[in-house]
Short mmCIF file of C-alpha atoms in Angstrom, two decimals:
data_model
loop_
_atom_site.label_atom_id
_atom_site.label_comp_id
_atom_site.label_asym_id
_atom_site.label_seq_id
_atom_site.Cartn_x
_atom_site.Cartn_y
_atom_site.Cartn_z
CA GLN A 1 -13.57 1.78 11.96
CA GLN A 2 -11.47 -0.60 9.97
CA GLN A 3 -12.92 -0.90 6.50
CA VAL A 4 -11.12 -4.11 5.62
CA LYS A 5 -10.39 -6.83 8.15
CA GLN A 6 -7.62 -9.29 7.36
CA SER A 7 -6.62 -12.58 8.97
CA PRO A 8 -4.49 -14.25 10.04
CA GLN A 9 -1.85 -11.83 11.23
CA SER A 10 0.86 -14.38 10.53
CA LEU A 11 1.00 -17.71 8.75
CA ILE A 12 3.56 -20.48 8.56
CA VAL A 13 3.26 -22.95 5.72
CA GLN A 14 5.48 -25.78 4.57
CA LYS A 15 6.96 -25.64 1.11
CA GLY A 16 4.47 -27.04 -1.37
CA GLY A 17 1.50 -26.32 0.85
CA ILE A 18 -1.42 -23.97 0.32
CA SER A 19 -1.41 -20.53 1.95
CA ILE A 20 -4.80 -18.96 2.56
CA ILE A 21 -5.35 -15.37 3.67
CA ASN A 22 -8.80 -14.00 4.30
CA CYS A 23 -10.32 -10.54 4.14
CA ALA A 24 -13.74 -9.16 4.90
CA TYR A 25 -15.32 -5.82 4.17
CA GLU A 26 -18.50 -3.96 5.02
CA ASN A 27 -18.95 -1.32 2.36
CA THR A 28 -20.95 -2.85 -0.48
CA ALA A 29 -19.91 0.06 -2.70
CA PHE A 30 -16.39 -1.34 -2.96
CA ASP A 31 -15.84 -2.64 -6.46
CA TYR A 32 -12.14 -3.40 -6.69
CA PHE A 33 -10.20 -5.78 -4.49
CA PRO A 34 -6.44 -6.02 -5.01
CA TRP A 35 -3.82 -7.97 -3.14
CA TYR A 36 -0.37 -6.54 -2.59
CA GLN A 37 2.85 -8.36 -1.75
CA GLN A 38 5.52 -6.59 0.25
CA PHE A 39 9.05 -7.79 0.93
CA PRO A 40 11.00 -6.34 3.86
CA GLY A 41 12.29 -2.85 3.15
CA LYS A 42 10.36 -2.58 -0.11
CA GLY A 43 7.14 -0.96 -1.19
CA PRO A 44 4.06 -3.10 -1.83
CA ALA A 45 3.64 -4.53 -5.30
CA LEU A 46 0.33 -5.43 -6.90
CA LEU A 47 -0.04 -9.19 -7.00
CA ILE A 48 -3.53 -9.87 -8.27
CA ALA A 49 -6.91 -8.14 -8.19
CA ILE A 50 -10.56 -8.95 -8.70
CA ARG A 51 -13.82 -7.17 -9.35
CA PRO A 52 -17.09 -8.37 -7.75
CA ASP A 53 -18.60 -9.54 -11.01
CA VAL A 54 -16.53 -12.73 -10.87
CA SER A 55 -16.15 -15.25 -8.07
CA GLU A 56 -12.61 -16.33 -8.78
CA LYS A 57 -9.51 -15.14 -10.56
CA LYS A 58 -6.38 -17.17 -11.05
CA GLU A 59 -2.93 -16.06 -12.08
CA GLY A 60 -0.36 -18.79 -11.92
CA ARG A 61 -0.15 -20.10 -8.36
CA PHE A 62 -2.21 -17.21 -6.99
CA THR A 63 -5.99 -17.31 -6.83
CA ILE A 64 -8.52 -14.86 -5.43
CA SER A 65 -11.83 -16.27 -4.30
CA PHE A 66 -14.61 -13.73 -3.93
CA ASN A 67 -17.88 -14.19 -2.08
CA LYS A 68 -20.04 -11.13 -2.71
CA SER A 69 -22.92 -12.17 -0.49
CA ALA A 70 -20.62 -12.81 2.46
CA LYS A 71 -18.52 -9.74 1.67
CA GLN A 72 -15.38 -11.78 1.88
CA PHE A 73 -12.45 -12.50 -0.37
CA SER A 74 -9.38 -14.60 0.05
CA LEU A 75 -5.98 -15.19 -1.47
CA HIS A 76 -4.83 -18.73 -2.09
CA ILE A 77 -1.20 -19.45 -2.86
CA MET A 78 -0.83 -22.93 -4.26
CA ASP A 79 2.45 -24.86 -4.03
CA SER A 80 3.83 -22.21 -1.68
CA GLN A 81 7.55 -21.52 -2.05
CA PRO A 82 10.09 -19.95 0.32
CA GLY A 83 10.31 -17.05 -2.13
CA ASP A 84 6.66 -16.32 -1.38
CA SER A 85 7.62 -15.38 2.18
CA ALA A 86 6.47 -11.79 2.47
CA THR A 87 3.71 -9.67 3.95
CA TYR A 88 0.45 -9.68 2.04
CA PHE A 89 -2.12 -6.90 2.16
CA CYS A 90 -5.63 -7.04 0.85
CA ALA A 91 -7.32 -3.81 -0.11
CA ALA A 92 -10.62 -2.46 -1.31
CA SER A 93 -11.62 0.62 -3.20
CA GLN A 94 -14.61 2.21 -4.81
CA GLY A 95 -14.69 3.50 -8.34
CA TYR A 96 -11.75 5.70 -9.12
CA ASN A 97 -11.39 7.10 -5.62
CA PHE A 98 -7.73 6.34 -5.17
CA ASN A 99 -7.62 8.21 -1.90
CA LYS A 100 -10.22 5.77 -0.66
CA PHE A 101 -8.01 2.73 -0.98
CA TYR A 102 -8.47 0.78 2.25
CA PHE A 103 -5.82 -1.71 3.24
CA GLY A 104 -6.09 -4.69 5.52
CA SER A 105 -3.73 -5.04 8.46
CA GLY A 106 -1.41 -7.43 6.62
CA THR A 107 -0.42 -11.09 6.91
CA LYS A 108 3.16 -12.11 7.32
CA LEU A 109 3.67 -15.38 5.46
CA ASN A 110 6.63 -17.61 6.19
CA VAL A 111 7.08 -20.60 3.92
CA LYS A 112 9.36 -23.18 5.49
CA PRO A 113 11.69 -25.08 3.13
CA GLY B 1 0.89 0.66 -14.12
CA ALA B 2 3.45 3.42 -13.64
CA VAL B 3 7.10 3.01 -12.74
CA VAL B 4 7.76 4.84 -9.49
CA SER B 5 11.16 5.82 -8.14
CA GLN B 6 11.61 6.94 -4.56
CA HIS B 7 14.73 8.45 -3.04
CA PRO B 8 16.45 8.10 -0.65
CA SER B 9 15.76 4.53 0.37
CA ARG B 10 17.24 5.12 3.80
CA VAL B 11 18.01 8.28 5.72
CA ILE B 12 19.24 8.88 9.22
CA CYS B 13 19.05 12.36 10.66
CA LYS B 14 19.41 14.16 13.94
CA SER B 15 16.42 15.36 15.88
CA GLY B 16 15.36 18.84 14.81
CA THR B 17 16.58 18.62 11.24
CA SER B 18 14.44 18.38 8.11
CA VAL B 19 14.46 15.56 5.62
CA LYS B 20 13.20 15.56 2.03
CA ILE B 21 11.97 12.45 0.27
CA GLU B 22 11.43 12.44 -3.48
CA CYS B 23 8.92 10.42 -5.45
CA ARG B 24 9.18 10.31 -9.22
CA SER B 25 6.80 8.84 -11.74
CA LEU B 26 9.21 7.74 -14.45
CA ASP B 27 6.88 6.87 -17.29
CA PHE B 28 3.56 8.42 -16.39
CA GLN B 29 2.44 11.97 -15.84
CA ALA B 30 0.80 11.95 -12.46
CA THR B 31 -1.43 14.83 -11.47
CA THR B 32 -1.95 13.04 -8.18
CA MET B 33 0.39 11.06 -5.97
CA PHE B 34 -0.18 9.59 -2.55
CA TRP B 35 2.04 9.46 0.50
CA TYR B 36 1.69 6.62 2.97
CA ARG B 37 3.32 5.90 6.28
CA GLN B 38 3.95 2.43 7.60
CA PHE B 39 5.02 1.52 11.11
CA PRO B 40 6.76 -1.83 11.73
CA LYS B 41 4.45 -4.79 11.28
CA GLN B 42 1.52 -2.50 10.55
CA SER B 43 -0.55 -1.58 7.57
CA LEU B 44 -0.23 1.39 5.28
CA MET B 45 -1.79 4.60 6.45
CA LEU B 46 -2.59 7.28 3.91
CA MET B 47 -1.04 10.57 5.02
CA ALA B 48 -1.88 12.90 2.19
CA THR B 49 -2.77 13.32 -1.43
CA SER B 50 -0.27 15.32 -3.44
CA ASN B 51 -1.87 17.42 -6.18
CA GLU B 52 0.15 18.86 -9.03
CA GLY B 53 -0.04 22.63 -9.04
CA SER B 54 -2.16 22.92 -5.93
CA LYS B 55 -2.11 22.26 -2.21
CA ALA B 56 -1.90 18.76 -0.87
CA THR B 57 -4.88 17.22 0.86
CA TYR B 58 -4.03 15.82 4.27
CA GLU B 59 -5.79 13.03 6.10
CA GLN B 60 -7.26 13.68 9.49
CA GLY B 61 -4.64 13.79 12.20
CA VAL B 62 -1.68 14.46 9.89
CA GLU B 63 0.13 17.69 10.64
CA LYS B 64 0.47 19.65 7.42
CA ASP B 65 3.18 21.86 8.89
CA LYS B 66 5.18 18.82 9.92
CA PHE B 67 4.85 16.97 6.63
CA LEU B 68 5.27 19.42 3.77
CA ILE B 69 4.27 18.15 0.37
CA ASN B 70 5.19 19.76 -2.91
CA HIS B 71 4.05 18.51 -6.31
CA ALA B 72 5.85 20.89 -8.62
CA SER B 73 5.63 18.83 -11.80
CA LEU B 74 3.70 15.95 -13.26
CA THR B 75 6.54 13.57 -12.45
CA LEU B 76 7.78 14.69 -9.06
CA SER B 77 6.31 14.96 -5.60
CA THR B 78 8.36 15.63 -2.48
CA LEU B 79 7.64 15.00 1.17
CA THR B 80 9.63 17.06 3.67
CA VAL B 81 9.57 16.00 7.28
CA THR B 82 10.30 19.22 9.13
CA SER B 83 11.95 19.43 12.53
CA ALA B 84 12.04 15.67 12.70
CA HIS B 85 11.77 13.88 16.01
CA PRO B 86 12.30 10.22 16.92
CA GLU B 87 8.56 9.57 16.75
CA ASP B 88 8.67 10.50 13.06
CA SER B 89 10.88 7.48 12.42
CA SER B 90 8.93 5.31 10.02
CA PHE B 91 8.75 3.87 6.53
CA TYR B 92 7.34 6.40 4.07
CA ILE B 93 5.99 5.18 0.75
CA CYS B 94 4.65 7.11 -2.19
CA SER B 95 2.27 5.77 -4.79
CA VAL B 96 1.01 6.77 -8.18
CA PRO B 97 -2.53 6.00 -9.30
CA GLY B 98 -3.33 4.82 -12.75
CA LEU B 99 -5.62 2.73 -14.87
CA SER B 100 -4.85 -0.72 -16.14
CA SER B 101 -7.43 -2.73 -18.07
CA GLY B 102 -10.14 -0.48 -16.71
CA ALA B 103 -9.11 -1.00 -13.11
CA ASN B 104 -7.71 1.58 -10.76
CA VAL B 105 -4.20 0.57 -9.83
CA LEU B 106 -1.86 1.99 -7.23
CA THR B 107 1.82 1.59 -7.99
CA PHE B 108 4.10 2.07 -5.02
CA GLY B 109 7.64 3.28 -4.73
CA ALA B 110 10.22 1.22 -2.90
CA GLY B 111 9.80 3.30 0.23
CA SER B 112 12.08 5.45 2.36
CA ARG B 113 13.16 4.35 5.83
CA LEU B 114 13.57 7.41 8.05
CA THR B 115 15.41 7.08 11.34
CA VAL B 116 15.55 10.13 13.57
CA LEU B 117 18.17 9.98 16.30
#
């Protein structure tokens, strides 16, 4: 059973537009929700993360929106740039159980110039 | 988070040979490291947890005799793909867990692309 469901699988956005990627989870014990950015041939890099005690976290052009009651969280990329073209993974974990880091299936973002 | 170095970035080998991939934590002593496998256009799948000074813990369905893990020091874990076959061709990524601002953070290496001919 997939612990974290991510959509869409791929996304094409024009430069300057808003990219939105959604994730949903079932396990209410999850208490840490990071987003990772991966460029081709590279390992994933932590982009931004949120804990369930806040509904939104913003870092530059990247914002996580978190809806605890709906068990959903999303990544918003404002003013999307071609350099943002990458694959994005959401994840969820519980406490300090690093071996229980569950990743979404990934979203390939293509920002058109 | 930690700084993680992974080597080699790419390796091509013949079927039946063994390949070793190294993962180093450059600025953090890691008693635990994780090895992931990623197929093209797919998510990361945890293969095993590497434990310094003890046996690795493998996820269900991962052959421990095929994927040998050694964590001989606090800064180095190695993954050896033994008797490699074309179906073992994949992208292997290690990660180091740590704490940053009270949050558990996984820092990944750059990955190793294995191609078995």
